[in-house]
């Protein structure tokens, strides 16, 4: 009976990891060839070094921790599947490199999920560069931009046909910041993971965090564009505030690593479920209190549901801009 139960659990883990690999690996491969909404938009004439366009495109694509984290996630599930198929040599005990890789990937994935959705709950513009998504040339009023960005993050999609882009944008944000990071957490729930030395796991996670921060700041210097609007806010407050903010984020990354140890050691499914539920709830805009969240961000929940036109206000700063937009829409 115990042998049958163990075999059944192993089969469940193999099926789950196979599905997770299918969900993550194709997108990870495509990231090397096609741009995504996470790509940092930069001006070619303003870069610090006149490097080949292909190289600049690579840097802009992988400047975001989200994409780096996704590559880590897909890499873990690919390696796990290959190991289970006997194509990758297995290690045992505290010397298992894949377990250490899993700790880093899970800590980084949770960091991405919590920081992204936590910031978006305060103001979506902290994570999404509103002037890139909705360029100034459209001459949209600030309130309408805020309305569109909130709907793109949390829903609902504005009924205006020109706003249909909000739905695929929102689905991609939920895929890359919710589904993919939580697949690693679910892996902790369904599979057994050994504990390595605490100092090795924490130090490796912190080392990765600082290496990424160095990469991130290099990308900012090279592209002359901050990868995240939140980073720009940090430095606008002054160097001391920026150092403080990055120190707090480093401590948070370390805390998440310790959390994964607790889940693997004693927390089990119940401990992992807490983070899964919290991230999913945040990604819905704290439903059923999304309307209250909208009010907190200075939006009218009724207009959010019925659409901007229901509020009787123009979405444009000038009548000329509105007429130009309507004529372009009619022509297309």
Short mmCIF file of C-alpha atoms in Angstrom, two decimals:
data_model
loop_
_atom_site.label_atom_id
_atom_site.label_comp_id
_atom_site.label_asym_id
_atom_site.label_seq_id
_atom_site.Cartn_x
_atom_site.Cartn_y
_atom_site.Cartn_z
CA UNK A 1 0.00 0.00 0.00
CA UNK A 2 2.81 2.43 0.90
CA UNK A 3 4.67 1.53 -2.28
CA UNK A 4 1.55 2.14 -4.37
CA UNK A 5 0.99 5.49 -2.63
CA UNK A 6 4.62 6.52 -3.22
CA UNK A 7 4.44 5.52 -6.89
CA UNK A 8 1.19 7.47 -7.25
CA UNK A 9 2.76 10.60 -5.73
CA UNK A 10 5.80 10.32 -7.99
CA UNK A 11 3.54 10.00 -11.02
CA UNK A 12 1.59 13.09 -9.93
CA UNK A 13 4.83 15.06 -9.57
CA UNK A 14 6.02 13.94 -13.01
CA UNK A 15 2.73 14.93 -14.65
CA UNK A 16 2.71 18.30 -12.89
CA UNK A 17 6.29 19.09 -13.89
CA UNK A 18 5.58 18.04 -17.47
CA UNK A 19 2.61 20.43 -17.62
CA UNK A 20 4.64 23.21 -15.96
CA UNK A 21 7.42 22.75 -18.53
CA UNK A 22 4.88 22.99 -21.36
CA UNK A 23 3.50 26.20 -19.85
CA UNK A 24 6.85 27.89 -19.35
CA UNK A 25 9.57 26.60 -21.70
CA UNK A 26 8.07 27.72 -25.05
CA UNK A 27 7.66 31.31 -23.82
CA UNK A 28 11.19 31.24 -22.39
CA UNK A 29 12.59 30.22 -25.78
CA UNK A 30 10.50 32.80 -27.63
CA UNK A 31 11.88 35.52 -25.36
CA UNK A 32 15.21 35.20 -27.20
CA UNK A 33 13.60 35.85 -30.58
CA UNK A 34 10.49 38.00 -30.02
CA UNK A 35 9.89 41.06 -27.86
CA UNK A 36 7.30 40.98 -25.10
CA UNK A 37 5.35 43.65 -23.18
CA UNK A 38 8.15 43.40 -20.58
CA UNK A 39 10.74 44.75 -23.02
CA UNK A 40 12.23 48.09 -21.97
CA UNK A 41 11.48 50.76 -24.56
CA UNK A 42 14.52 52.88 -25.33
CA UNK A 43 15.58 55.54 -27.85
CA UNK A 44 18.34 54.26 -30.13
CA UNK A 45 19.96 57.67 -30.51
CA UNK A 46 20.31 58.11 -26.74
CA UNK A 47 22.02 54.85 -25.71
CA UNK A 48 25.33 55.14 -23.85
CA UNK A 49 27.21 52.92 -26.31
CA UNK A 50 26.45 52.52 -30.03
CA UNK A 51 26.16 48.73 -29.88
CA UNK A 52 24.51 46.57 -32.58
CA UNK A 53 20.74 46.78 -32.53
CA UNK A 54 20.39 43.05 -31.89
CA UNK A 55 22.52 43.32 -28.75
CA UNK A 56 20.61 46.36 -27.49
CA UNK A 57 17.37 44.51 -28.11
CA UNK A 58 18.64 41.57 -26.04
CA UNK A 59 19.57 43.89 -23.17
CA UNK A 60 16.19 45.63 -23.26
CA UNK A 61 14.40 42.26 -23.30
CA UNK A 62 16.22 40.85 -20.27
CA UNK A 63 16.56 44.01 -18.20
CA UNK A 64 13.40 43.13 -16.26
CA UNK A 65 13.67 40.69 -13.37
CA UNK A 66 10.34 39.25 -14.51
CA UNK A 67 11.87 37.85 -17.70
CA UNK A 68 15.01 36.65 -15.89
CA UNK A 69 12.79 34.94 -13.30
CA UNK A 70 10.74 33.32 -16.04
CA UNK A 71 13.92 31.89 -17.59
CA UNK A 72 14.88 30.48 -14.18
CA UNK A 73 11.43 28.93 -13.75
CA UNK A 74 11.39 27.31 -17.17
CA UNK A 75 14.98 26.15 -16.68
CA UNK A 76 14.06 24.40 -13.44
CA UNK A 77 11.11 22.52 -14.89
CA UNK A 78 13.07 21.59 -18.02
CA UNK A 79 15.91 20.19 -15.89
CA UNK A 80 13.47 18.40 -13.56
CA UNK A 81 11.76 16.68 -16.50
CA UNK A 82 15.11 15.73 -18.06
CA UNK A 83 16.26 14.29 -14.72
CA UNK A 84 13.08 12.26 -14.33
CA UNK A 85 13.58 10.92 -17.87
CA UNK A 86 17.10 9.83 -16.97
CA UNK A 87 18.71 12.34 -19.32
CA UNK A 88 20.23 14.41 -16.50
CA UNK A 89 22.37 12.95 -13.75
CA UNK A 90 20.78 13.13 -10.32
CA UNK A 91 22.62 14.30 -7.19
CA UNK A 92 21.73 13.53 -3.61
CA UNK A 93 21.67 15.35 -0.30
CA UNK A 94 22.94 18.88 0.21
CA UNK A 95 25.13 18.64 -2.91
CA UNK A 96 22.14 18.59 -5.23
CA UNK A 97 22.67 21.61 -7.48
CA UNK A 98 19.09 21.43 -8.80
CA UNK A 99 17.70 21.85 -5.28
CA UNK A 100 19.82 24.96 -4.79
CA UNK A 101 18.70 26.20 -8.20
CA UNK A 102 15.08 25.57 -7.12
CA UNK A 103 15.55 27.64 -3.95
CA UNK A 104 16.88 30.61 -5.91
CA UNK A 105 14.24 30.32 -8.66
CA UNK A 106 11.39 30.08 -6.12
CA UNK A 107 12.66 32.98 -4.00
CA UNK A 108 13.08 35.16 -7.10
CA UNK A 109 9.69 34.10 -8.51
CA UNK A 110 7.90 35.00 -5.27
CA UNK A 111 9.83 38.27 -5.13
CA UNK A 112 8.59 39.14 -8.63
CA UNK A 113 5.00 38.24 -7.78
CA UNK A 114 4.84 40.11 -4.46
CA UNK A 115 6.70 43.24 -5.56
CA UNK A 116 4.88 43.55 -8.89
CA UNK A 117 1.35 43.08 -7.59
CA UNK A 118 2.05 44.93 -4.35
CA UNK A 119 3.28 47.95 -6.29
CA UNK A 120 0.38 47.72 -8.76
CA UNK A 121 -2.10 47.79 -5.88
CA UNK A 122 -0.61 51.14 -4.83
CA UNK A 123 -0.28 52.52 -8.37
CA UNK A 124 0.00 50.46 -11.60
CA UNK A 125 2.22 53.20 -13.04
CA UNK A 126 4.96 52.13 -10.60
CA UNK A 127 5.39 48.94 -12.64
CA UNK A 128 4.05 49.85 -16.10
CA UNK A 129 5.52 52.90 -17.87
CA UNK A 130 2.29 54.68 -18.74
CA UNK A 131 3.94 57.12 -21.18
CA UNK A 132 5.34 54.18 -23.13
CA UNK A 133 2.10 52.19 -23.21
CA UNK A 134 0.09 55.34 -23.95
CA UNK A 135 2.50 57.75 -25.72
CA UNK A 136 2.07 61.53 -25.24
CA UNK A 137 1.36 61.95 -28.96
CA UNK A 138 -2.15 60.60 -28.35
CA UNK A 139 -2.79 63.58 -26.04
CA UNK A 140 -4.85 61.54 -23.58
CA UNK A 141 -5.91 63.18 -20.35
CA UNK A 142 -4.12 61.85 -17.21
CA UNK A 143 -7.32 60.51 -15.63
CA UNK A 144 -8.09 58.46 -18.73
CA UNK A 145 -4.56 57.04 -18.76
CA UNK A 146 -4.98 56.01 -15.13
CA UNK A 147 -8.37 54.48 -15.97
CA UNK A 148 -6.89 52.46 -18.86
CA UNK A 149 -3.89 51.27 -16.86
CA UNK A 150 -6.01 50.09 -13.93
CA UNK A 151 -8.32 48.18 -16.28
CA UNK A 152 -5.34 46.67 -18.07
CA UNK A 153 -3.94 45.42 -14.75
CA UNK A 154 -7.04 44.32 -12.87
CA UNK A 155 -10.01 44.65 -15.21
CA UNK A 156 -12.59 45.15 -16.41
CA UNK A 157 -11.73 45.94 -20.02
CA UNK A 158 -13.28 49.20 -21.18
CA UNK A 159 -16.15 48.50 -23.65
CA UNK A 160 -14.68 50.97 -26.16
CA UNK A 161 -13.35 48.84 -29.10
CA UNK A 162 -10.04 50.74 -29.09
CA UNK A 163 -9.41 49.45 -25.57
CA UNK A 164 -9.47 45.74 -26.43
CA UNK A 165 -5.70 45.58 -25.89
CA UNK A 166 -6.36 45.66 -22.13
CA UNK A 167 -7.50 42.01 -22.09
CA UNK A 168 -4.42 40.36 -23.66
CA UNK A 169 -2.18 42.71 -21.68
CA UNK A 170 -3.86 41.67 -18.42
CA UNK A 171 -3.70 37.97 -19.30
CA UNK A 172 0.02 38.22 -20.03
CA UNK A 173 0.65 40.06 -16.75
CA UNK A 174 -1.22 37.32 -14.87
CA UNK A 175 0.68 34.63 -16.74
CA UNK A 176 4.15 36.06 -16.17
CA UNK A 177 3.67 37.48 -12.65
CA UNK A 178 1.18 35.00 -11.16
CA UNK A 179 0.97 31.64 -12.90
CA UNK A 180 4.68 31.12 -13.60
CA UNK A 181 6.02 32.07 -10.13
CA UNK A 182 3.30 30.05 -8.39
CA UNK A 183 4.12 26.92 -10.36
CA UNK A 184 7.30 26.74 -8.29
CA UNK A 185 5.33 27.14 -5.07
CA UNK A 186 2.96 24.36 -6.13
CA UNK A 187 6.04 22.22 -6.81
CA UNK A 188 6.93 22.64 -3.13
CA UNK A 189 3.45 21.40 -2.27
CA UNK A 190 3.43 18.24 -4.40
CA UNK A 191 7.10 17.21 -4.36
CA UNK A 192 9.65 16.54 -1.65
CA UNK A 193 12.56 18.98 -1.57
CA UNK A 194 15.64 18.43 0.55
CA UNK A 195 17.08 21.17 2.72
CA UNK A 196 20.59 22.35 2.00
CA UNK A 197 22.76 24.31 4.46
CA UNK A 198 20.88 27.49 5.42
CA UNK A 199 23.85 29.80 4.89
CA UNK A 200 24.47 28.38 1.42
CA UNK A 201 20.86 28.85 0.32
CA UNK A 202 20.56 32.38 1.73
CA UNK A 203 23.97 33.50 0.46
CA UNK A 204 23.30 32.12 -3.02
CA UNK A 205 19.94 33.89 -3.17
CA UNK A 206 21.50 37.18 -2.04
CA UNK A 207 24.38 36.75 -4.47
CA UNK A 208 21.90 36.31 -7.31
CA UNK A 209 19.93 39.36 -6.13
CA UNK A 210 23.04 41.57 -6.13
CA UNK A 211 24.22 40.20 -9.49
CA UNK A 212 20.83 41.00 -10.98
CA UNK A 213 20.85 44.48 -9.44
CA UNK A 214 24.25 45.11 -11.06
CA UNK A 215 22.85 43.90 -14.39
CA UNK A 216 19.75 46.03 -13.95
CA UNK A 217 21.74 49.19 -13.28
CA UNK A 218 24.03 48.43 -16.21
CA UNK A 219 20.96 48.10 -18.48
CA UNK A 220 19.68 51.43 -17.17
CA UNK A 221 23.04 53.08 -17.94
CA UNK A 222 23.35 51.49 -21.37
CA UNK A 223 19.78 52.16 -22.51
CA UNK A 224 19.51 55.48 -20.64
CA UNK A 225 16.07 54.31 -19.56
CA UNK A 226 15.07 52.94 -16.13
CA UNK A 227 13.80 49.33 -16.47
CA UNK A 228 11.04 50.05 -13.93
CA UNK A 229 9.27 53.35 -13.20
CA UNK A 230 9.56 52.44 -9.50
CA UNK A 231 13.36 52.62 -9.81
CA UNK A 232 13.13 56.11 -11.23
CA UNK A 233 10.99 57.13 -8.26
CA UNK A 234 13.66 55.77 -5.88
CA UNK A 235 16.43 57.85 -7.44
CA UNK A 236 14.25 60.94 -7.71
CA UNK A 237 14.06 60.86 -3.92
CA UNK A 238 17.84 60.88 -3.71
CA UNK A 239 20.73 58.39 -3.58
CA UNK A 240 20.23 57.70 0.14
CA UNK A 241 16.60 56.69 -0.41
CA UNK A 242 17.60 54.50 -3.36
CA UNK A 243 20.22 52.68 -1.27
CA UNK A 244 17.69 52.24 1.53
CA UNK A 245 15.05 50.90 -0.88
CA UNK A 246 17.43 48.38 -2.46
CA UNK A 247 18.57 47.28 1.00
CA UNK A 248 14.97 46.64 2.05
CA UNK A 249 14.33 44.69 -1.16
CA UNK A 250 17.46 42.60 -0.53
CA UNK A 251 16.23 41.80 2.98
CA UNK A 252 12.84 40.88 1.53
CA UNK A 253 14.51 38.50 -0.96
CA UNK A 254 16.39 36.88 1.95
CA UNK A 255 13.12 36.57 3.91
CA UNK A 256 11.49 34.79 0.97
CA UNK A 257 14.40 32.35 0.85
CA UNK A 258 13.87 31.64 4.56
CA UNK A 259 10.14 31.22 3.87
CA UNK A 260 10.87 28.54 1.25
CA UNK A 261 13.03 26.72 3.84
CA UNK A 262 10.18 26.83 6.32
CA UNK A 263 7.71 25.46 3.77
CA UNK A 264 10.07 22.66 2.77
CA UNK A 265 10.94 21.83 6.38
CA UNK A 266 7.64 22.13 8.23
CA UNK A 267 5.10 24.38 6.53
CA UNK A 268 3.99 21.92 3.88
CA UNK A 269 0.95 22.50 1.75
CA UNK A 270 -0.68 24.86 4.25
CA UNK A 271 2.32 27.18 4.35
CA UNK A 272 2.61 27.24 0.57
CA UNK A 273 -1.13 27.81 0.09
CA UNK A 274 -0.88 31.13 1.92
CA UNK A 275 1.45 32.68 -0.66
CA UNK A 276 -0.52 31.17 -3.56
CA UNK A 277 -3.79 32.63 -2.27
CA UNK A 278 -2.23 36.02 -1.52
CA UNK A 279 -0.69 36.44 -4.97
CA UNK A 280 -3.84 35.32 -6.80
CA UNK A 281 -5.99 37.66 -4.71
CA UNK A 282 -3.68 40.60 -5.38
CA UNK A 283 -3.70 39.90 -9.12
CA UNK A 284 -7.51 40.23 -9.19
CA UNK A 285 -7.38 43.71 -7.66
CA UNK A 286 -8.43 42.36 -4.24
CA UNK A 287 -11.78 41.11 -5.46
CA UNK A 288 -14.52 41.57 -4.29
CA UNK A 289 -13.08 44.92 -3.15
CA UNK A 290 -11.74 46.02 -6.53
CA UNK A 291 -14.07 49.02 -6.47
CA UNK A 292 -12.58 50.15 -3.16
CA UNK A 293 -9.11 49.74 -4.61
CA UNK A 294 -10.14 51.90 -7.58
CA UNK A 295 -11.36 54.62 -5.20
CA UNK A 296 -8.07 54.39 -3.29
CA UNK A 297 -6.26 55.10 -6.57
CA UNK A 298 -8.57 58.04 -7.35
CA UNK A 299 -10.83 56.29 -9.88
CA UNK A 300 -14.61 56.07 -10.11
CA UNK A 301 -15.59 52.35 -9.87
CA UNK A 302 -18.84 52.98 -11.76
CA UNK A 303 -17.01 54.53 -14.71
CA UNK A 304 -14.52 51.68 -14.56
CA UNK A 305 -17.31 49.12 -15.03
CA UNK A 306 -19.46 51.03 -17.54
CA UNK A 307 -16.58 52.49 -19.53
CA UNK A 308 -15.00 55.93 -19.78
CA UNK A 309 -17.65 57.25 -22.17
CA UNK A 310 -20.32 56.63 -19.52
CA UNK A 311 -18.72 59.36 -17.45
CA UNK A 312 -19.43 61.95 -20.15
CA UNK A 313 -15.84 63.24 -20.23
CA UNK A 314 -13.49 63.38 -23.19
CA UNK A 315 -10.50 61.07 -23.10
CA UNK A 316 -8.36 63.66 -24.89
CA UNK A 317 -6.67 66.87 -23.84
CA UNK A 318 -7.90 68.71 -26.95
CA UNK A 319 -10.78 68.38 -29.38
CA UNK A 320 -8.30 68.25 -32.27
CA UNK A 321 -6.60 65.19 -30.83
CA UNK A 322 -9.96 63.47 -30.40
CA UNK A 323 -10.98 64.22 -33.98
CA UNK A 324 -7.64 62.95 -35.30
CA UNK A 325 -8.03 59.72 -33.33
CA UNK A 326 -11.57 59.18 -34.62
CA UNK A 327 -10.53 59.82 -38.21
CA UNK A 328 -7.65 57.34 -37.92
CA UNK A 329 -9.96 54.73 -36.43
CA UNK A 330 -12.48 55.25 -39.20
CA UNK A 331 -9.78 54.92 -41.86
CA UNK A 332 -8.50 51.68 -40.39
#
